[in-house]
Short mmCIF file of C-alpha atoms and ligand atoms in Angstrom, two decimals:
data_model
loop_
_atom_site.label_atom_id
_atom_site.label_comp_id
_atom_site.label_asym_id
_atom_site.label_seq_id
_atom_site.Cartn_x
_atom_site.Cartn_y
_atom_site.Cartn_z
CA MET A 15 -30.04 4.44 24.00
CA ARG A 16 -27.48 2.22 22.20
CA LYS A 17 -26.93 -1.27 23.57
CA ALA A 18 -23.64 -3.19 23.57
CA ILE A 19 -23.86 -6.77 22.41
CA LYS A 20 -22.11 -10.00 23.42
CA GLY A 21 -21.54 -12.79 20.91
CA PHE A 22 -22.29 -10.65 17.84
CA SER A 23 -19.92 -12.72 15.70
CA LYS A 24 -21.93 -15.87 16.50
CA LEU A 25 -25.15 -14.43 15.03
CA SER A 26 -26.25 -15.34 11.50
CA LYS A 27 -25.70 -12.68 8.82
CA GLU A 28 -29.42 -11.89 8.77
CA ALA A 29 -29.48 -11.54 12.56
CA LYS A 30 -26.47 -9.21 12.42
CA ILE A 31 -28.20 -7.03 9.84
CA GLU A 32 -31.33 -6.99 11.93
CA TRP A 33 -29.36 -5.92 15.02
CA ILE A 34 -27.50 -3.18 13.14
CA THR A 35 -30.61 -1.76 11.52
CA ASP A 36 -32.46 -1.97 14.81
CA GLN A 37 -29.70 -0.18 16.74
CA TYR A 38 -28.50 2.39 14.23
CA PHE A 39 -31.14 2.79 11.50
CA ASN A 40 -34.47 2.85 13.36
CA GLN A 41 -35.23 -0.63 12.04
CA SER A 42 -35.26 0.83 8.56
CA GLU A 43 -35.91 -1.78 5.89
CA GLU A 44 -34.13 0.60 3.50
CA ALA A 45 -30.81 0.13 5.31
CA ALA A 46 -31.17 -3.65 5.26
CA THR A 47 -32.13 -3.55 1.57
CA LEU A 48 -29.03 -1.52 0.76
CA LEU A 49 -26.79 -4.08 2.43
CA ARG A 50 -28.49 -6.91 0.55
CA LYS A 51 -28.35 -5.01 -2.74
CA TYR A 52 -24.56 -5.19 -2.57
CA TRP A 53 -24.47 -8.95 -2.06
CA HIS A 54 -23.13 -10.91 -4.98
CA LYS A 55 -25.89 -12.61 -6.91
CA ASP A 56 -23.92 -15.85 -6.95
CA ALA A 57 -24.24 -17.29 -3.43
CA LYS A 58 -20.93 -19.16 -3.66
CA THR A 59 -19.01 -15.98 -4.53
CA GLN A 60 -20.77 -14.12 -1.74
CA LYS A 61 -19.87 -16.86 0.76
CA LEU A 62 -16.23 -16.55 -0.29
CA HIS A 63 -16.32 -12.83 0.51
CA ASP A 64 -18.26 -13.41 3.73
CA GLU A 65 -15.47 -15.64 4.94
CA PHE A 66 -12.59 -13.24 4.26
CA ILE A 67 -13.35 -11.41 7.52
CA GLU A 68 -15.53 -11.62 10.60
CA ASN A 69 -18.99 -10.03 10.77
CA THR A 70 -19.40 -9.47 7.01
CA LEU A 71 -22.69 -7.72 6.27
CA SER A 72 -22.20 -6.89 2.62
CA ASN A 73 -19.55 -5.90 0.08
CA PHE A 74 -17.96 -2.49 -0.31
CA TYR A 75 -17.39 -1.64 -3.96
CA THR A 76 -14.31 0.19 -5.23
CA PRO A 77 -13.81 0.70 -8.96
CA PHE A 78 -11.42 -1.71 -10.64
CA GLY A 79 -9.75 0.07 -13.56
CA VAL A 80 -6.82 -0.43 -15.84
CA ALA A 81 -3.94 1.79 -16.94
CA PRO A 82 -2.62 0.50 -20.28
CA ASN A 83 0.62 1.25 -22.15
CA PHE A 84 3.08 0.75 -19.30
CA LYS A 85 6.40 -0.29 -20.82
CA ILE A 86 8.48 -1.69 -17.96
CA ASP A 87 11.86 -3.30 -18.65
CA GLY A 88 10.88 -3.64 -22.29
CA LYS A 89 7.58 -5.45 -21.58
CA LEU A 90 4.16 -3.92 -22.14
CA TYR A 91 1.64 -4.09 -19.28
CA ALA A 92 -1.95 -3.03 -18.69
CA ILE A 93 -1.88 -2.34 -14.96
CA PRO A 94 -4.91 -3.18 -12.79
CA MET A 95 -5.88 -0.53 -10.25
CA ALA A 96 -8.50 -0.63 -7.50
CA ILE A 97 -9.13 2.92 -6.31
CA GLU A 98 -11.94 5.38 -5.67
CA GLU A 99 -10.08 8.66 -6.40
CA SER A 100 -11.31 9.99 -9.75
CA SER A 101 -8.06 11.13 -11.36
CA VAL A 102 -5.61 8.36 -10.42
CA VAL A 103 -6.11 5.88 -13.27
CA ALA A 104 -6.30 8.70 -15.81
CA ALA A 105 -3.03 10.16 -14.51
CA ALA A 106 -1.26 6.77 -14.53
CA SER A 107 -2.42 6.10 -18.09
CA LYS A 108 -1.27 9.53 -19.24
CA SER A 109 2.21 9.04 -17.75
CA ALA A 110 2.44 5.50 -19.13
CA SER A 111 1.80 6.77 -22.67
CA TYR A 112 4.18 9.68 -22.16
CA TRP A 113 7.06 7.39 -21.16
CA LEU A 114 6.12 4.74 -23.71
CA GLU A 115 7.35 7.20 -26.32
CA ARG A 116 10.54 7.84 -24.35
CA GLY A 117 11.88 4.36 -23.62
CA GLY A 118 9.57 3.31 -20.79
CA PHE A 119 10.37 2.48 -17.16
CA LYS A 120 13.53 0.62 -16.21
CA THR A 121 13.72 -1.17 -12.89
CA THR A 122 16.29 -2.80 -10.62
CA ILE A 123 15.52 -5.10 -7.71
CA ILE A 124 17.94 -3.83 -5.08
CA SER A 125 17.21 -6.50 -2.47
CA THR A 126 14.39 -8.85 -1.35
CA ILE A 127 15.10 -9.60 2.31
CA LYS A 128 12.41 -9.48 4.99
CA ILE A 129 13.06 -9.19 8.69
CA GLY A 130 11.47 -10.44 11.90
CA HIS A 131 12.27 -10.33 15.62
CA VAL A 132 11.91 -12.19 18.85
CA HIS A 133 11.83 -9.29 21.32
CA PHE A 134 12.90 -10.37 24.77
CA ILE A 135 14.11 -9.21 28.16
CA TYR A 136 17.25 -10.63 29.77
CA GLU A 137 18.65 -9.18 32.97
CA GLY A 138 21.84 -11.26 33.31
CA ASP A 139 25.39 -11.08 32.09
CA SER A 140 25.65 -10.05 28.43
CA GLN A 141 28.63 -12.23 27.58
CA LYS A 142 26.90 -15.30 28.97
CA LEU A 143 23.92 -14.68 26.68
CA LYS A 144 26.18 -14.12 23.67
CA ASP A 145 28.07 -17.40 24.31
CA PHE A 146 24.79 -19.22 24.81
CA PHE A 147 23.41 -17.84 21.54
CA LYS A 148 26.53 -18.98 19.69
CA LYS A 149 26.16 -22.45 21.15
CA ILE A 150 22.48 -22.92 20.28
CA LYS A 151 22.27 -20.91 17.04
CA GLN A 152 22.15 -23.96 14.78
CA LEU A 153 19.11 -25.25 16.67
CA PHE A 154 17.03 -22.33 15.38
CA TYR A 155 17.57 -23.73 11.90
CA THR A 156 17.06 -27.40 12.75
CA ASP A 157 13.96 -26.79 14.90
CA THR A 158 12.30 -24.91 12.02
CA GLU A 159 13.22 -27.44 9.32
CA SER A 160 9.66 -28.68 8.85
CA LEU A 161 8.39 -25.09 8.65
CA THR A 162 11.02 -24.02 6.15
CA ALA A 163 11.13 -27.16 3.94
CA ASN A 164 8.78 -25.83 1.22
CA MET A 165 10.37 -22.40 1.20
CA ARG A 166 13.87 -23.91 0.96
CA ALA A 167 12.70 -26.08 -1.95
CA ARG A 168 11.66 -22.83 -3.71
CA GLY A 169 15.07 -21.27 -3.06
CA GLY A 170 14.20 -19.25 0.04
CA GLY A 171 14.15 -19.72 3.80
CA ILE A 172 16.02 -18.24 6.74
CA GLU A 173 18.96 -16.16 5.57
CA SER A 174 20.49 -15.22 8.93
CA ILE A 175 19.82 -15.04 12.66
CA VAL A 176 21.67 -12.65 14.94
CA LEU A 177 21.46 -11.71 18.60
CA LYS A 178 21.09 -7.94 19.05
CA ASP A 179 21.91 -6.08 22.20
CA LYS A 180 19.35 -3.27 22.51
CA THR A 181 20.04 -2.50 26.16
CA ALA A 182 21.33 0.96 25.30
CA ASP A 183 17.82 1.82 24.04
CA MET A 184 15.82 0.09 26.79
CA ASP A 185 16.90 -1.67 29.97
CA ASN A 186 17.55 -5.41 29.47
CA TYR A 187 16.09 -5.41 25.95
CA TRP A 188 17.47 -7.97 23.48
CA GLN A 189 16.41 -9.27 20.10
CA LEU A 190 16.83 -12.27 17.93
CA GLU A 191 16.78 -10.67 14.50
CA ALA A 192 16.23 -12.99 11.57
CA GLN A 193 16.36 -12.32 7.85
CA PHE A 194 14.15 -14.27 5.47
CA ASP A 195 13.82 -14.83 1.76
CA THR A 196 10.16 -15.63 1.14
CA CYS A 197 10.41 -15.99 -2.67
CA ASP A 198 7.07 -15.17 -4.34
CA SER A 199 5.03 -15.08 -1.15
CA MET A 200 4.64 -12.08 1.11
CA GLY A 201 5.66 -14.53 3.82
CA ALA A 202 4.08 -13.02 6.94
CA ASN A 203 2.73 -16.35 8.22
CA PHE A 204 5.96 -18.12 7.35
CA ILE A 205 8.08 -15.55 9.16
CA ASN A 206 5.85 -15.38 12.24
CA SER A 207 5.74 -19.19 12.53
CA CYS A 208 9.55 -19.37 12.37
CA LEU A 209 9.88 -16.61 14.98
CA GLU A 210 7.49 -18.34 17.37
CA GLN A 211 9.54 -21.52 17.02
CA PHE A 212 12.75 -19.53 17.68
CA SER A 213 11.16 -18.28 20.89
CA GLN A 214 10.33 -21.82 22.01
CA THR A 215 13.83 -23.01 21.17
CA LEU A 216 15.33 -20.11 23.08
CA GLN A 217 13.22 -20.78 26.18
CA ARG A 218 13.73 -24.56 26.08
CA GLU A 219 17.49 -24.27 25.72
CA ILE A 220 17.89 -21.62 28.39
CA LYS A 221 15.92 -23.81 30.82
CA ALA A 222 18.23 -26.75 30.02
CA ASP A 223 21.42 -24.72 30.45
CA SER A 224 22.71 -24.94 34.02
CA ARG A 225 24.58 -21.63 33.68
CA PHE A 226 21.24 -19.83 33.80
CA THR A 227 20.23 -20.41 37.41
CA LEU A 228 16.79 -18.85 36.91
CA GLY A 229 15.94 -21.50 34.31
CA GLU A 230 13.43 -20.36 31.69
CA GLN A 231 12.73 -17.27 33.78
CA ALA A 232 16.19 -16.00 32.83
CA ILE A 233 14.44 -14.45 29.86
CA GLU A 234 11.01 -13.06 29.16
CA VAL A 235 9.91 -13.20 25.55
CA VAL A 236 7.79 -10.10 24.98
CA MET A 237 6.69 -10.88 21.42
CA CYS A 238 7.61 -12.55 18.15
CA ILE A 239 6.66 -10.65 15.00
CA LEU A 240 7.85 -9.81 11.52
CA SER A 241 8.73 -6.20 10.84
CA ASN A 242 6.74 -4.40 8.18
CA TYR A 243 9.72 -2.12 7.78
CA THR A 244 11.57 -3.68 4.87
CA PRO A 245 14.52 -1.43 3.96
CA GLU A 246 16.14 -4.49 2.45
CA CYS A 247 13.24 -5.33 0.18
CA VAL A 248 13.65 -2.41 -2.20
CA VAL A 249 13.10 -1.78 -5.89
CA ARG A 250 14.16 1.13 -8.07
CA SER A 251 12.12 2.32 -11.04
CA GLU A 252 13.37 5.10 -13.28
CA VAL A 253 12.65 7.02 -16.44
CA SER A 254 15.06 9.16 -18.38
CA CYS A 255 15.35 10.99 -21.65
CA LYS A 256 17.11 13.87 -23.33
CA ILE A 257 15.81 17.18 -21.99
CA SER A 258 14.90 18.20 -25.52
CA GLU A 259 12.51 15.24 -25.66
CA LEU A 260 10.52 16.47 -22.66
CA ASP A 261 7.12 17.97 -23.17
CA GLY A 262 5.90 19.91 -20.18
CA ASP A 263 2.53 20.72 -21.67
CA ALA A 264 0.97 24.20 -21.48
CA GLY A 265 3.55 25.87 -23.68
CA ILE A 266 6.52 25.60 -21.30
CA SER A 267 9.91 24.91 -22.89
CA PRO A 268 11.53 21.49 -22.22
CA GLU A 269 14.42 23.18 -20.37
CA ASP A 270 12.12 25.23 -18.12
CA PHE A 271 9.95 22.21 -17.48
CA ALA A 272 12.96 20.04 -16.50
CA ARG A 273 14.27 22.74 -14.16
CA LYS A 274 10.92 23.41 -12.53
CA PHE A 275 10.19 19.72 -12.20
CA GLN A 276 13.55 19.08 -10.54
CA ARG A 277 12.92 21.94 -8.10
CA ALA A 278 9.53 20.49 -7.21
CA VAL A 279 11.20 17.18 -6.36
CA ARG A 280 13.91 18.98 -4.39
CA ILE A 281 11.25 20.78 -2.34
CA ALA A 282 9.73 17.40 -1.44
CA GLU A 283 13.21 16.17 -0.47
CA ILE A 284 13.75 18.95 2.04
CA GLU A 285 10.27 19.99 3.22
CA PRO A 286 8.21 17.38 5.14
CA TYR A 287 4.91 19.23 4.53
CA ARG A 288 5.41 18.88 0.81
CA ALA A 289 7.05 15.43 1.07
CA THR A 290 3.91 14.03 2.70
CA THR A 291 1.66 15.17 -0.15
CA HIS A 292 4.26 14.25 -2.76
CA ASN A 293 4.51 10.72 -1.33
CA LYS A 294 0.73 10.54 -0.96
CA GLY A 295 0.56 10.99 -4.71
CA ILE A 296 3.08 8.18 -5.18
CA MET A 297 0.98 5.96 -2.90
CA ASN A 298 -2.06 6.67 -5.11
CA GLY A 299 -0.28 4.70 -7.81
CA VAL A 300 1.21 2.13 -5.44
CA ASP A 301 -1.81 1.27 -3.27
CA ALA A 302 -4.22 0.93 -6.18
CA VAL A 303 -2.11 -1.89 -7.67
CA VAL A 304 -1.25 -3.36 -4.27
CA ILE A 305 -4.99 -3.68 -3.55
CA ALA A 306 -5.89 -4.99 -7.01
CA THR A 307 -3.25 -7.72 -6.67
CA GLY A 308 -4.48 -8.78 -3.22
CA ASN A 309 -1.50 -7.45 -1.29
CA ASP A 310 -1.45 -5.72 2.08
CA PHE A 311 -1.52 -1.97 1.44
CA ARG A 312 -1.27 -1.13 5.16
CA ALA A 313 2.04 -2.99 5.34
CA VAL A 314 3.29 -1.26 2.19
CA GLU A 315 2.19 2.17 3.44
CA ALA A 316 3.85 1.64 6.84
CA ALA A 317 7.12 0.52 5.21
CA CYS A 318 7.20 3.36 2.68
CA HIS A 319 6.69 6.11 5.24
CA THR A 320 9.31 4.68 7.60
CA TYR A 321 11.68 4.38 4.65
CA ALA A 322 10.92 8.00 3.71
CA SER A 323 12.11 8.99 7.21
CA ARG A 324 15.20 6.79 7.30
CA ASN A 325 17.65 9.70 7.29
CA GLY A 326 16.02 11.37 10.30
CA GLN A 327 13.54 13.59 8.46
CA TYR A 328 10.52 12.62 6.40
CA SER A 329 11.48 13.11 2.75
CA SER A 330 10.57 12.37 -0.84
CA LEU A 331 10.58 8.77 -2.07
CA SER A 332 11.41 9.98 -5.58
CA HIS A 333 14.38 11.91 -6.91
CA CYS A 334 15.32 13.81 -10.03
CA SER A 335 18.60 14.74 -11.68
CA ILE A 336 19.60 16.82 -14.66
CA GLU A 337 23.06 15.88 -15.87
CA GLY A 338 24.23 17.46 -19.11
CA ASP A 339 21.34 17.07 -21.48
CA THR A 340 19.76 14.15 -19.63
CA PHE A 341 16.68 14.27 -17.40
CA ARG A 342 16.37 11.38 -14.96
CA PHE A 343 13.54 10.71 -12.51
CA TRP A 344 13.49 7.70 -10.18
CA ILE A 345 12.03 6.13 -7.09
CA ASP A 346 13.51 3.72 -4.54
CA ILE A 347 10.72 2.07 -2.64
CA PRO A 348 10.39 -0.83 -0.18
CA LEU A 349 7.72 -3.26 -1.38
CA ALA A 350 7.15 -6.55 0.43
CA LEU A 351 4.72 -8.31 -1.89
CA GLY A 352 3.40 -11.72 -2.71
CA THR A 353 2.09 -13.24 -5.92
CA VAL A 354 1.34 -16.61 -4.34
CA GLY A 355 -0.51 -17.36 -1.09
CA GLY A 356 -2.82 -14.99 0.76
CA LEU A 357 -5.72 -13.73 -1.35
CA THR A 358 -3.88 -14.30 -4.63
CA SER A 359 -5.60 -17.55 -5.58
CA LEU A 360 -8.75 -16.91 -3.56
CA HIS A 361 -10.20 -13.56 -4.62
CA PRO A 362 -11.53 -13.88 -8.18
CA MET A 363 -10.65 -10.26 -9.06
CA VAL A 364 -7.13 -10.64 -7.65
CA LYS A 365 -6.66 -13.76 -9.74
CA PHE A 366 -7.87 -11.80 -12.76
CA ALA A 367 -5.51 -8.90 -12.02
CA LEU A 368 -2.51 -11.18 -11.67
CA GLU A 369 -3.43 -13.05 -14.84
CA MET A 370 -3.67 -9.72 -16.69
CA LEU A 371 -0.11 -9.05 -15.50
CA GLU A 372 0.79 -12.53 -16.85
CA ASN A 373 1.24 -13.98 -13.37
CA PRO A 374 4.34 -12.06 -12.35
CA SER A 375 6.90 -13.16 -9.78
CA ALA A 376 7.01 -11.05 -6.60
CA ASP A 377 10.10 -9.28 -8.00
CA GLU A 378 8.29 -8.44 -11.24
CA LEU A 379 5.32 -7.15 -9.28
CA MET A 380 7.70 -4.93 -7.26
CA SER A 381 8.91 -3.44 -10.57
CA ILE A 382 5.35 -2.92 -11.83
CA ILE A 383 4.12 -1.25 -8.64
CA ALA A 384 7.18 0.98 -8.25
CA SER A 385 6.65 2.13 -11.85
CA SER A 386 2.99 2.81 -11.20
CA GLY A 387 4.01 4.96 -8.19
CA LEU A 388 6.60 6.82 -10.24
CA ALA A 389 4.12 7.36 -13.10
CA GLN A 390 1.60 8.80 -10.68
CA ASN A 391 4.21 11.11 -9.19
CA PHE A 392 5.31 12.24 -12.66
CA ALA A 393 1.72 13.04 -13.65
CA ALA A 394 1.13 15.04 -10.46
CA LEU A 395 4.38 17.02 -10.73
CA ARG A 396 3.88 17.65 -14.43
CA ALA A 397 0.46 19.14 -13.74
CA LEU A 398 1.55 21.00 -10.58
CA THR A 399 4.51 22.67 -12.29
CA THR A 400 2.57 23.66 -15.41
CA THR A 401 -1.23 23.91 -15.54
CA GLY A 402 -1.92 23.30 -11.84
CA ILE A 403 -3.55 20.18 -10.46
CA GLN A 404 -7.19 21.30 -10.35
CA LYS A 405 -7.79 21.44 -14.09
CA GLY A 406 -7.44 17.69 -14.59
CA HIS A 407 -8.61 16.76 -11.12
CA MET A 408 -11.91 18.67 -11.26
CA LYS A 409 -12.59 17.41 -14.77
CA MET A 410 -12.45 13.87 -13.43
CA HIS A 411 -14.42 14.88 -10.33
CA LEU A 412 -17.20 16.46 -12.40
CA LEU A 413 -19.00 13.13 -12.76
CA ASN A 414 -18.99 12.67 -8.98
CA ILE A 415 -20.65 16.08 -8.59
CA LEU A 416 -23.21 15.26 -11.27
CA ASN A 417 -23.92 11.88 -9.72
CA GLN A 418 -24.48 13.57 -6.37
CA LEU A 419 -27.02 15.82 -8.11
CA GLU A 420 -28.61 12.70 -9.65
CA ALA A 421 -28.16 14.06 -13.16
CA THR A 422 -29.49 11.94 -16.01
CA ALA A 423 -27.18 10.47 -18.67
CA ASP A 424 -28.22 13.21 -21.13
CA GLU A 425 -27.65 15.95 -18.57
CA LYS A 426 -24.21 14.52 -17.78
CA ASP A 427 -23.27 14.48 -21.49
CA THR A 428 -24.38 18.08 -21.95
CA ILE A 429 -22.59 19.35 -18.84
CA VAL A 430 -19.35 17.40 -19.45
CA ASN A 431 -19.37 18.79 -22.97
CA PHE A 432 -19.98 22.30 -21.66
CA PHE A 433 -16.94 22.10 -19.35
CA LYS A 434 -14.60 20.68 -22.01
CA ASP A 435 -12.82 24.03 -22.39
CA LYS A 436 -13.69 25.53 -19.00
CA VAL A 437 -12.45 25.29 -15.43
CA VAL A 438 -14.70 23.04 -13.31
CA SER A 439 -15.65 24.10 -9.81
CA HIS A 440 -18.33 22.63 -7.58
CA SER A 441 -20.48 25.75 -7.74
CA ALA A 442 -20.04 26.16 -11.50
CA ALA A 443 -21.17 22.55 -12.01
CA VAL A 444 -24.20 23.02 -9.73
CA ASN A 445 -25.13 26.29 -11.48
CA LYS A 446 -24.93 24.71 -14.91
CA PHE A 447 -27.01 21.76 -13.74
CA CYS A 448 -29.71 24.04 -12.30
CA GLU A 449 -29.74 26.19 -15.41
CA LEU A 450 -30.22 23.10 -17.57
CA ARG A 451 -33.09 21.84 -15.42
CA GLY A 452 -34.58 25.31 -15.12
CA ILE A 453 -34.53 25.19 -11.34
CA PRO A 454 -33.19 27.83 -8.93
CA THR A 455 -29.62 27.44 -7.75
CA PRO A 456 -29.40 26.54 -4.06
CA GLN A 457 -28.50 29.42 -1.74
CA VAL A 458 -25.24 28.86 0.11
CA THR A 459 -25.27 30.12 3.69
CA SER A 460 -21.97 30.58 5.48
CA LYS A 461 -21.56 29.12 8.96
CA LYS A 462 -18.68 31.49 9.62
CA SER A 463 -19.52 34.96 10.91
C1 MEV B 516 -3.78 13.89 -4.84
O1 MEV B 516 -4.40 12.68 -4.50
C2 MEV B 516 -2.29 13.71 -4.96
C3 MEV B 516 -1.47 14.99 -5.22
O2 MEV B 516 -1.77 15.95 -4.22
C4 MEV B 516 -0.03 14.59 -5.19
C5 MEV B 516 0.95 15.75 -5.24
O3 MEV B 516 0.62 16.85 -4.81
O4 MEV B 516 2.09 15.48 -5.68
C6 MEV B 516 -1.86 15.60 -6.54
#
């Protein structure tokens, strides 16, 4: 019978491990050893990781790889990627080399504004609130001066504050909507601190205004929070070339490849089932770099999928055109990123990743990550419209299968070599492994009648 626990976070790390192994692993020393095995050997580094979150027991490894040969706006990058999916880095690298020979990726920062809200309820006369807002608006800026000083010195700060009437959507619902420029930081703490000050200013001033007979109860602030939807923090990355320069692989002509590729993109534009998978492939390339550079991939994911639905139906984040003899493929993507603050100077691997990218500005990182997403999408569509995705995917997955079977290094070499010119499937890999070891192949029994 499992027991709940009070005050778990107050226990020492050893005591937490003991409790977990006691409750969920039959007090197995093996489970505790596994957790300890993944501790960093340098106690200081381990302590740093322990303190990133609450209740740290160990570390959770994800491969950190690199995709070289990305030419973006004329500059050559080796892009850091933290991801567990076998084929992602290989696909990014393949696309990078492909477009390196065709002019590389070109990017445009469309906008870099982030948004936050004070969500509140007001039941009184609308015009009175609007006049009041006009009268006190400047105070939102002056009351946040100490919070915004550093950001203003860097060229950012609060860009605008407006009062929004949302009563048509929900009874008595109003917003203060503020726009922010957070320069090279992601800016979540900065934005939320400003919003909480706006809320205090709003409540203080309404209490002091004799026209609001209910005093501070004239409004109820529900919450103050930035929005992770950033349709005004958008970057475009694109590739283009003459159709005759395209190489679709697998013997397909450049013209047929361009046409088929464009159709595949069009299907993702109009069909949400396909758009979801299409965009998932883009996020393979996006998230891996977002994570490696210490950014918040949940925020990026949330923003991208809302953006993909902005016209009322979930759709492709990338687009393709064929005009005359020119093939063009591009992505517009919202990316709210930071290259200072947060984990960027704290996590040694994040520091390394950013240094490898030559310490980019947030704008430059937007360009890099959008290009990584586009490269990933290009690789997926190129495979899907020609050879099919499984050929490359299973080749990369073969090592996972062999590792599951605990194959030795020699066995892996032999089997990888064997599959060089063959299609990999799970059962074919298992069969080959068993044949090599001279052991019977496991019988598969179906659970379905
Ligand atoms: C797999 O992680 C991603 C793909 O399914 C993307 C796509 O279908 O475009 C290959």
